Amino acid sequence: MADGRPKSWQFLATPTAGQTVFQSWQESGSVPAGYGTWITGTGTGFDAITSTPSMKYYDPAIGANGIWTGINNTAISINDKRGYMLYVRGDRTVTTASGTANPTTLRTKGTLYQPANPPPVTNVLAGKLAAVGNPYASTIDLVYMKNNGLFVNLNNDVTVWDPLLTGSYNSGGYQSLSAANNYEPTAGNTPSSYYPAGVPSSTIQSGQAFFVRSAGLAGSVSFTEACKVNTNRLVNRPPSTLSGRRYFRTTLYTSAGLIADGNAVIFDQAFRNDIDADDTYKIENAGENFGLLRNGQSLAVEARHAIDLRDTVFFNMNNLRRQKYQLRFAPKNMQAVGLSAFFIDRFLGTSAPISLTDSTVITFRVTVDPASAFSERFYVILVNGRNSLMYSNVTYRTGRDKKKHNVQGL
């Protein structure tokens, strides 16, 4: 496994069994140029002892939301159905935090899973996330797995880690891939990245781990040979039955023009306005977060019933720095006679129209005023003008004081 981005967290899985962490990613202690990486932590077998682990796994059973737990011994098996989050600073010649990073390959050898020796089932606790590693030396198809009973009692989405989603904190971030959103990444990224904006990504690569979530009851993930696809398979396209589906996508950009986070609201007669298996809960980034608020929950993808007379999209943000940001709205199939959209800024007390046929960019600033970083500062109102509804004197509370303004055109 090689990566062009220096010093990044990677959410990894291994397709072979038989080696330890030390024998594989630590190259048995040797220092071959272009292979392996330094692994640090507290315990035995590490290249250096540090209080903060560079290799960890997700444990859903601890705490309300699960925690990342560092490994304490590199003599453990490299093969783990949960996968590992690993900080890759370069190959094994890079031994310091300040050392120049370089590309590396993380390699393993051993036994591959076969039809007579299938991968183990991953059980998912009720109402919890679970980390799952792709167990094959092959790409796997999420659409096939969802439609053929390999995902049991799970939400219709997965969440992946994108090391190239840097934002202002240069730490990577999560991308949600939802069936309701045609598996397009919620934040997206540049055309040359792993998850380019607007491109469906319904596969998981060999060597990659991902998150699933229970839809309420305990669930499971299993694998069969049939879920494999070759690397040249065309990206899945939405079936014609989805032609009436409406997409309202928003991406947060930093002052440097870097993508920090994003979300999507999808409107369709097939969806309900309650939170269910078609909605995607948001996993918080270490950097900026820009999600959706529904019934007190933060979502990355919200699947909703078709737009009625009036609808409101509530945003939920946190961990933003004091700087300028941009929100870029990318509606798809949202045009309709009489339908209008208005962006509301609670902090400034302003409103602005949003195009439903083209992209719209809105710039805002987080200042020293705490109210400028209020988590519920923004929302969007969608109104069907054919019903001649008039809304004015919109009143809201920022947490510091109450403001009032007129929303023109509503």
Short mmCIF file of C-alpha atoms in Angstrom, two decimals:
data_model
loop_
_atom_site.label_atom_id
_atom_site.label_comp_id
_atom_site.label_asym_id
_atom_site.label_seq_id
_atom_site.Cartn_x
_atom_site.Cartn_y
_atom_site.Cartn_z
CA MET A 1 0.00 0.00 0.00
CA ALA A 2 1.53 3.31 -1.06
CA ASP A 3 0.27 6.82 -0.47
CA GLY A 4 1.34 10.09 -2.03
CA ARG A 5 0.32 12.26 0.91
CA PRO A 6 2.99 12.57 3.60
CA LYS A 7 2.36 11.81 7.27
CA SER A 8 -1.28 10.84 7.28
CA TRP A 9 -3.66 8.64 9.20
CA GLN A 10 -4.82 5.66 7.13
CA PHE A 11 -7.74 3.31 7.90
CA LEU A 12 -6.33 -0.03 6.77
CA ALA A 13 -7.14 -3.72 6.49
CA THR A 14 -5.06 -6.73 5.50
CA PRO A 15 -6.08 -9.52 3.09
CA THR A 16 -3.67 -12.15 4.45
CA ALA A 17 -3.30 -14.00 7.76
CA GLY A 18 -0.15 -15.49 9.26
CA GLN A 19 2.12 -12.58 10.13
CA THR A 20 2.38 -10.25 13.10
CA VAL A 21 2.45 -6.47 13.03
CA PHE A 22 6.20 -6.63 13.65
CA GLN A 23 6.84 -9.09 10.80
CA SER A 24 4.78 -7.13 8.28
CA TRP A 25 4.39 -3.37 8.64
CA GLN A 26 7.54 -3.15 10.80
CA GLU A 27 9.48 -5.31 8.31
CA SER A 28 10.78 -7.50 11.20
CA GLY A 29 12.76 -4.52 12.46
CA SER A 30 14.75 -3.99 9.25
CA VAL A 31 14.88 -0.72 7.34
CA PRO A 32 14.29 -1.39 3.63
CA ALA A 33 13.82 1.81 1.68
CA GLY A 34 10.28 2.19 0.37
CA TYR A 35 8.66 -0.36 2.71
CA GLY A 36 7.00 -0.44 6.12
CA THR A 37 6.69 2.39 8.60
CA TRP A 38 7.65 3.26 12.16
CA ILE A 39 5.02 2.25 14.72
CA THR A 40 4.98 3.87 18.14
CA GLY A 41 2.99 3.42 21.32
CA THR A 42 3.08 2.10 24.87
CA GLY A 43 3.91 -1.58 25.33
CA THR A 44 6.27 -4.01 23.68
CA GLY A 45 7.73 -4.25 20.19
CA PHE A 46 7.35 -0.60 19.23
CA ASP A 47 9.98 1.36 17.35
CA ALA A 48 9.63 4.11 19.96
CA ILE A 49 7.63 4.47 23.18
CA THR A 50 5.09 7.28 23.02
CA SER A 51 2.02 8.15 25.07
CA THR A 52 -0.01 8.61 21.90
CA PRO A 53 -0.31 5.42 19.81
CA SER A 54 0.29 5.50 16.07
CA MET A 55 -1.68 2.28 15.53
CA LYS A 56 -5.12 1.73 17.01
CA TYR A 57 -8.42 -0.09 16.56
CA TYR A 58 -12.01 0.96 17.12
CA ASP A 59 -13.79 -0.56 20.15
CA PRO A 60 -17.57 0.07 20.01
CA ALA A 61 -18.25 -1.48 23.43
CA ILE A 62 -16.57 1.30 25.44
CA GLY A 63 -18.52 4.46 26.11
CA ALA A 64 -21.62 5.76 24.40
CA ASN A 65 -19.90 6.28 21.06
CA GLY A 66 -17.00 3.78 21.21
CA ILE A 67 -13.33 4.75 21.36
CA TRP A 68 -10.07 4.31 19.50
CA THR A 69 -7.72 2.07 21.51
CA GLY A 70 -3.99 1.78 20.87
CA ILE A 71 -2.43 -1.64 20.44
CA ASN A 72 0.01 -2.57 23.23
CA ASN A 73 2.06 -5.25 21.50
CA THR A 74 3.30 -5.56 17.92
CA ALA A 75 3.50 -9.35 18.24
CA ILE A 76 -0.27 -9.51 17.64
CA SER A 77 -1.66 -10.72 14.34
CA ILE A 78 -1.69 -8.16 11.55
CA ASN A 79 -4.97 -9.69 10.35
CA ASP A 80 -7.90 -8.20 12.26
CA LYS A 81 -11.44 -8.05 10.91
CA ARG A 82 -11.85 -4.55 12.40
CA GLY A 83 -8.90 -3.08 10.53
CA TYR A 84 -6.49 -0.56 12.02
CA MET A 85 -6.08 3.21 11.99
CA LEU A 86 -2.36 3.76 11.36
CA TYR A 87 -0.32 6.94 11.28
CA VAL A 88 2.02 6.60 8.29
CA ARG A 89 4.92 9.05 8.35
CA GLY A 90 6.82 7.43 5.48
CA ASP A 91 8.91 4.28 5.11
CA ARG A 92 11.08 2.87 7.90
CA THR A 93 13.89 5.28 7.14
CA VAL A 94 11.69 8.10 8.50
CA THR A 95 12.23 7.81 12.25
CA THR A 96 11.36 11.25 13.62
CA ALA A 97 8.28 13.45 13.62
CA SER A 98 10.21 16.15 11.78
CA GLY A 99 11.73 13.79 9.21
CA THR A 100 10.84 14.26 5.57
CA ALA A 101 8.02 11.94 4.62
CA ASN A 102 8.24 9.69 1.57
CA PRO A 103 5.99 7.14 -0.17
CA THR A 104 5.96 3.65 1.28
CA THR A 105 4.42 0.24 0.68
CA LEU A 106 2.90 -1.70 3.58
CA ARG A 107 3.06 -5.38 2.68
CA THR A 108 1.90 -8.63 4.23
CA LYS A 109 2.12 -12.26 3.22
CA GLY A 110 0.26 -15.34 4.35
CA THR A 111 -3.00 -17.16 3.73
CA LEU A 112 -5.77 -15.63 1.62
CA TYR A 113 -9.43 -16.19 2.37
CA GLN A 114 -10.97 -18.82 0.06
CA PRO A 115 -14.51 -20.22 -0.41
CA ALA A 116 -13.57 -23.12 1.87
CA ASN A 117 -12.09 -20.65 4.39
CA PRO A 118 -14.35 -17.58 4.28
CA PRO A 119 -13.72 -14.36 6.19
CA PRO A 120 -15.22 -14.13 9.70
CA VAL A 121 -18.54 -12.37 10.22
CA THR A 122 -18.38 -8.96 11.91
CA ASN A 123 -21.13 -8.54 14.48
CA VAL A 124 -22.49 -5.04 14.99
CA LEU A 125 -23.85 -4.07 18.40
CA ALA A 126 -27.38 -2.63 18.54
CA GLY A 127 -27.34 1.09 17.80
CA LYS A 128 -23.55 1.17 17.41
CA LEU A 129 -20.85 1.72 14.84
CA ALA A 130 -18.53 -1.09 13.85
CA ALA A 131 -15.21 -0.98 12.00
CA VAL A 132 -14.89 -3.51 9.20
CA GLY A 133 -11.86 -4.34 7.09
CA ASN A 134 -12.09 -5.53 3.49
CA PRO A 135 -10.76 -9.09 3.95
CA TYR A 136 -9.98 -9.74 0.30
CA ALA A 137 -7.09 -8.96 -2.03
CA SER A 138 -9.81 -7.55 -4.25
CA THR A 139 -12.20 -4.63 -4.40
CA ILE A 140 -15.66 -5.31 -2.94
CA ASP A 141 -19.01 -3.95 -4.11
CA LEU A 142 -21.16 -2.20 -1.48
CA VAL A 143 -24.25 -2.26 -3.70
CA TYR A 144 -24.04 -6.04 -4.07
CA MET A 145 -23.53 -6.49 -0.35
CA LYS A 146 -26.53 -4.31 0.53
CA ASN A 147 -28.83 -5.94 -2.03
CA ASN A 148 -27.85 -9.54 -1.33
CA GLY A 149 -28.18 -9.86 2.43
CA LEU A 150 -24.53 -9.42 3.41
CA PHE A 151 -25.45 -6.34 5.45
CA VAL A 152 -27.99 -7.37 8.10
CA ASN A 153 -29.88 -4.78 10.18
CA LEU A 154 -27.56 -2.01 9.07
CA ASN A 155 -28.04 1.52 7.80
CA ASN A 156 -27.86 1.89 4.03
CA ASP A 157 -24.49 3.64 4.10
CA VAL A 158 -20.85 3.30 5.06
CA THR A 159 -18.30 5.85 6.27
CA VAL A 160 -14.73 5.85 5.00
CA TRP A 161 -11.60 7.75 6.01
CA ASP A 162 -10.14 10.17 3.47
CA PRO A 163 -6.53 11.11 4.32
CA LEU A 164 -6.62 13.80 1.63
CA LEU A 165 -9.54 15.66 3.22
CA THR A 166 -7.27 18.08 5.04
CA GLY A 167 -9.38 21.14 5.88
CA SER A 168 -7.69 23.73 8.12
CA TYR A 169 -6.30 21.10 10.48
CA ASN A 170 -4.45 18.95 7.92
CA SER A 171 -5.64 15.80 9.66
CA GLY A 172 -7.85 13.96 7.15
CA GLY A 173 -11.57 13.42 7.55
CA TYR A 174 -14.54 11.15 7.07
CA GLN A 175 -16.56 10.76 3.89
CA SER A 176 -20.04 9.23 4.10
CA LEU A 177 -21.17 7.03 1.21
CA SER A 178 -24.94 6.68 1.29
CA ALA A 179 -27.16 4.62 -0.99
CA ALA A 180 -29.72 7.45 -0.84
CA ASN A 181 -27.04 9.84 -2.11
CA ASN A 182 -25.96 7.49 -4.92
CA TYR A 183 -22.76 6.72 -2.95
CA GLU A 184 -21.34 10.16 -3.74
CA PRO A 185 -18.98 11.31 -0.95
CA THR A 186 -20.57 13.94 1.28
CA ALA A 187 -17.60 16.32 1.20
CA GLY A 188 -16.02 15.11 -2.00
CA ASN A 189 -12.54 16.15 -3.01
CA THR A 190 -10.38 17.09 -5.99
CA PRO A 191 -10.58 15.12 -9.27
CA SER A 192 -7.24 13.42 -8.56
CA SER A 193 -8.15 12.34 -5.02
CA TYR A 194 -9.57 9.07 -3.67
CA TYR A 195 -13.10 10.52 -3.41
CA PRO A 196 -13.65 13.18 -6.10
CA ALA A 197 -16.73 15.33 -5.69
CA GLY A 198 -19.78 14.21 -7.63
CA VAL A 199 -18.42 10.75 -8.46
CA PRO A 200 -20.22 7.69 -7.02
CA SER A 201 -17.86 5.56 -4.91
CA SER A 202 -19.71 2.34 -4.19
CA THR A 203 -16.67 0.08 -3.75
CA ILE A 204 -14.12 -0.56 -1.01
CA GLN A 205 -10.55 -1.21 -2.08
CA SER A 206 -8.33 -4.05 -0.93
CA GLY A 207 -6.42 -2.88 2.12
CA GLN A 208 -9.18 -0.46 3.14
CA ALA A 209 -11.35 -0.49 6.27
CA PHE A 210 -14.66 1.30 6.74
CA PHE A 211 -17.48 1.92 9.23
CA VAL A 212 -21.01 0.55 9.26
CA ARG A 213 -23.79 1.34 11.74
CA SER A 214 -26.63 -0.70 13.20
CA ALA A 215 -30.08 0.40 12.07
CA GLY A 216 -31.35 -0.17 15.61
CA LEU A 217 -31.13 -3.89 16.25
CA ALA A 218 -27.90 -5.83 16.41
CA GLY A 219 -26.59 -6.57 12.92
CA SER A 220 -23.74 -8.13 11.00
CA VAL A 221 -21.47 -7.91 7.97
CA SER A 222 -20.45 -11.02 6.06
CA PHE A 223 -18.52 -11.57 2.85
CA THR A 224 -18.76 -13.94 -0.09
CA GLU A 225 -16.73 -14.39 -3.24
CA ALA A 226 -19.59 -12.84 -5.21
CA CYS A 227 -19.10 -9.41 -3.62
CA LYS A 228 -15.69 -9.07 -5.28
CA VAL A 229 -15.27 -6.90 -8.36
CA ASN A 230 -12.31 -6.37 -10.64
CA THR A 231 -10.55 -3.03 -10.48
CA ASN A 232 -11.66 -2.04 -13.98
CA ARG A 233 -15.37 -2.22 -13.28
CA LEU A 234 -17.27 0.94 -14.27
CA VAL A 235 -18.64 3.09 -11.47
CA ASN A 236 -22.25 2.15 -10.67
CA ARG A 237 -24.79 4.59 -12.02
CA PRO A 238 -28.14 5.37 -10.40
CA PRO A 239 -30.98 3.27 -11.85
CA SER A 240 -33.66 5.00 -13.83
CA THR A 241 -36.12 4.59 -10.95
CA LEU A 242 -34.16 7.34 -9.15
CA SER A 243 -34.69 9.94 -11.87
CA GLY A 244 -37.14 11.90 -9.71
CA ARG A 245 -34.85 12.06 -6.69
CA ARG A 246 -33.70 15.55 -5.68
CA TYR A 247 -30.26 16.26 -4.20
CA PHE A 248 -29.28 19.32 -2.16
CA ARG A 249 -25.54 19.09 -1.39
CA THR A 250 -23.39 21.54 0.57
CA THR A 251 -19.59 21.64 0.90
CA LEU A 252 -17.54 23.66 3.39
CA TYR A 253 -14.29 25.20 2.09
CA THR A 254 -11.53 26.86 4.12
CA SER A 255 -10.05 30.29 3.35
CA ALA A 256 -7.25 28.46 1.49
CA GLY A 257 -9.80 26.79 -0.80
CA LEU A 258 -9.45 23.34 0.81
CA ILE A 259 -12.47 21.10 1.28
CA ALA A 260 -13.15 20.64 5.00
CA ASP A 261 -16.50 18.83 5.17
CA GLY A 262 -19.86 18.44 3.50
CA ASN A 263 -23.35 16.99 3.68
CA ALA A 264 -26.32 16.08 1.50
CA VAL A 265 -30.10 16.18 1.77
CA ILE A 266 -32.04 13.90 -0.56
CA PHE A 267 -35.75 14.30 -1.24
CA ASP A 268 -37.82 11.37 -2.52
CA GLN A 269 -41.32 10.00 -2.03
CA ALA A 270 -39.73 6.74 -0.88
CA PHE A 271 -38.13 8.33 2.20
CA ARG A 272 -39.55 9.34 5.56
CA ASN A 273 -38.77 12.47 7.57
CA ASP A 274 -37.94 10.40 10.65
CA ILE A 275 -34.36 9.20 11.17
CA ASP A 276 -34.07 5.64 9.89
CA ALA A 277 -31.77 3.32 7.93
CA ASP A 278 -31.65 5.70 4.95
CA ASP A 279 -30.11 8.51 7.02
CA THR A 280 -26.39 8.65 7.73
CA TYR A 281 -25.17 9.65 11.17
CA LYS A 282 -22.15 11.91 11.11
CA ILE A 283 -18.82 10.74 12.53
CA GLU A 284 -17.00 13.78 13.90
CA ASN A 285 -13.74 14.88 12.29
CA ALA A 286 -10.84 16.14 14.36
CA GLY A 287 -11.03 19.28 12.22
CA GLU A 288 -14.04 21.20 10.93
CA ASN A 289 -17.48 19.59 10.95
CA PHE A 290 -20.42 20.75 8.85
CA GLY A 291 -23.37 18.41 9.17
CA LEU A 292 -27.15 18.44 9.33
CA LEU A 293 -29.35 18.69 12.41
CA ARG A 294 -32.47 16.56 12.70
CA ASN A 295 -34.26 15.65 15.93
CA GLY A 296 -31.20 16.57 17.96
CA GLN A 297 -28.93 14.26 15.93
CA SER A 298 -26.05 15.24 13.64
CA LEU A 299 -26.28 13.68 10.18
CA ALA A 300 -24.01 13.59 7.15
CA VAL A 301 -26.83 12.51 4.81
CA GLU A 302 -30.50 13.18 5.46
CA ALA A 303 -33.04 11.26 3.39
CA ARG A 304 -36.36 13.07 3.43
CA HIS A 305 -39.82 12.87 1.94
CA ALA A 306 -40.54 14.88 -1.20
CA ILE A 307 -40.64 18.66 -0.69
CA ASP A 308 -44.09 19.84 0.32
CA LEU A 309 -45.27 23.44 0.72
CA ARG A 310 -42.27 24.47 2.80
CA ASP A 311 -39.20 22.64 4.04
CA THR A 312 -36.20 23.62 6.14
CA VAL A 313 -32.65 22.27 6.10
CA PHE A 314 -30.90 22.87 9.43
CA PHE A 315 -27.08 22.82 9.47
CA ASN A 316 -24.87 21.88 12.42
CA MET A 317 -21.24 23.06 12.56
CA ASN A 318 -18.40 22.90 15.06
CA ASN A 319 -14.63 23.18 15.44
CA LEU A 320 -14.30 26.01 12.93
CA ARG A 321 -11.33 28.38 13.16
CA ARG A 322 -11.40 32.17 13.18
CA GLN A 323 -11.16 32.78 9.46
CA LYS A 324 -13.20 33.10 6.30
CA TYR A 325 -15.04 30.06 4.96
CA GLN A 326 -17.14 29.34 1.92
CA LEU A 327 -20.28 27.27 1.59
CA ARG A 328 -20.83 25.92 -1.91
CA PHE A 329 -24.30 24.63 -2.70
CA ALA A 330 -24.65 22.08 -5.50
CA PRO A 331 -28.32 21.25 -6.16
CA LYS A 332 -29.17 18.45 -8.55
CA ASN A 333 -32.60 17.83 -10.05
CA MET A 334 -33.98 20.49 -7.68
CA GLN A 335 -35.53 22.73 -10.31
CA ALA A 336 -39.32 22.90 -10.11
CA VAL A 337 -41.91 25.51 -11.04
CA GLY A 338 -42.32 27.91 -8.12
CA LEU A 339 -39.71 26.27 -5.87
CA SER A 340 -37.27 28.73 -4.25
CA ALA A 341 -34.47 28.43 -1.68
CA PHE A 342 -33.19 31.00 0.82
CA PHE A 343 -30.05 30.85 2.97
CA ILE A 344 -30.52 32.25 6.49
CA ASP A 345 -27.61 33.51 8.63
CA ARG A 346 -28.76 33.77 12.23
CA PHE A 347 -25.60 35.60 13.37
CA LEU A 348 -25.79 38.41 10.80
CA GLY A 349 -29.57 38.41 10.57
CA THR A 350 -29.49 38.15 6.77
CA SER A 351 -31.01 36.05 4.03
CA ALA A 352 -29.85 35.32 0.49
CA PRO A 353 -31.39 33.40 -2.42
CA ILE A 354 -29.82 30.11 -3.49
CA SER A 355 -30.02 28.90 -7.06
CA LEU A 356 -31.68 25.53 -7.54
CA THR A 357 -30.37 25.16 -11.10
CA ASP A 358 -26.71 26.12 -10.62
CA SER A 359 -24.09 26.30 -7.89
CA THR A 360 -24.16 29.08 -5.29
CA VAL A 361 -21.21 30.25 -3.18
CA ILE A 362 -21.70 32.04 0.14
CA THR A 363 -18.75 33.42 2.13
CA PHE A 364 -18.88 33.84 5.90
CA ARG A 365 -16.41 34.56 8.68
CA VAL A 366 -15.88 33.11 12.13
CA THR A 367 -14.70 35.95 14.38
CA VAL A 368 -13.79 36.48 18.03
CA ASP A 369 -17.52 36.75 18.75
CA PRO A 370 -18.59 33.28 20.04
CA ALA A 371 -21.97 33.69 18.35
CA SER A 372 -20.25 33.65 14.94
CA ALA A 373 -19.35 29.99 15.61
CA PHE A 374 -22.83 29.09 16.91
CA SER A 375 -23.43 25.49 15.84
CA GLU A 376 -26.90 26.26 14.43
CA ARG A 377 -25.98 29.56 12.78
CA PHE A 378 -27.23 28.59 9.30
CA TYR A 379 -30.31 27.05 7.76
CA VAL A 380 -32.01 26.97 4.34
CA ILE A 381 -35.70 27.41 3.69
CA LEU A 382 -37.24 25.73 0.63
CA VAL A 383 -40.58 27.24 -0.37
CA ASN A 384 -43.09 26.29 -3.04
CA GLY A 385 -44.08 29.76 -4.28
CA ARG A 386 -47.14 28.45 -6.05
CA ASN A 387 -48.85 28.34 -2.67
CA SER A 388 -48.38 32.12 -2.18
CA LEU A 389 -47.01 31.60 1.31
CA MET A 390 -45.51 34.66 2.95
CA TYR A 391 -42.97 34.41 5.74
CA SER A 392 -41.57 37.52 7.40
CA ASN A 393 -40.13 38.73 10.69
CA VAL A 394 -38.18 35.51 11.21
CA THR A 395 -37.12 35.41 14.87
CA TYR A 396 -34.38 33.22 16.27
CA ARG A 397 -32.02 32.99 19.21
CA THR A 398 -28.24 32.76 18.82
CA GLY A 399 -27.56 31.84 22.43
CA ARG A 400 -26.54 35.40 23.26
CA ASP A 401 -29.50 37.51 22.19
CA LYS A 402 -32.59 37.44 20.07
CA LYS A 403 -32.61 38.88 16.55
CA LYS A 404 -35.31 39.51 14.00
CA HIS A 405 -35.23 40.06 10.26
CA ASN A 406 -37.39 39.83 7.19
CA VAL A 407 -36.79 37.00 4.74
CA GLN A 408 -37.51 38.69 1.44
CA GLY A 409 -39.53 36.75 -1.06
CA LEU A 410 -40.86 34.11 1.33
#
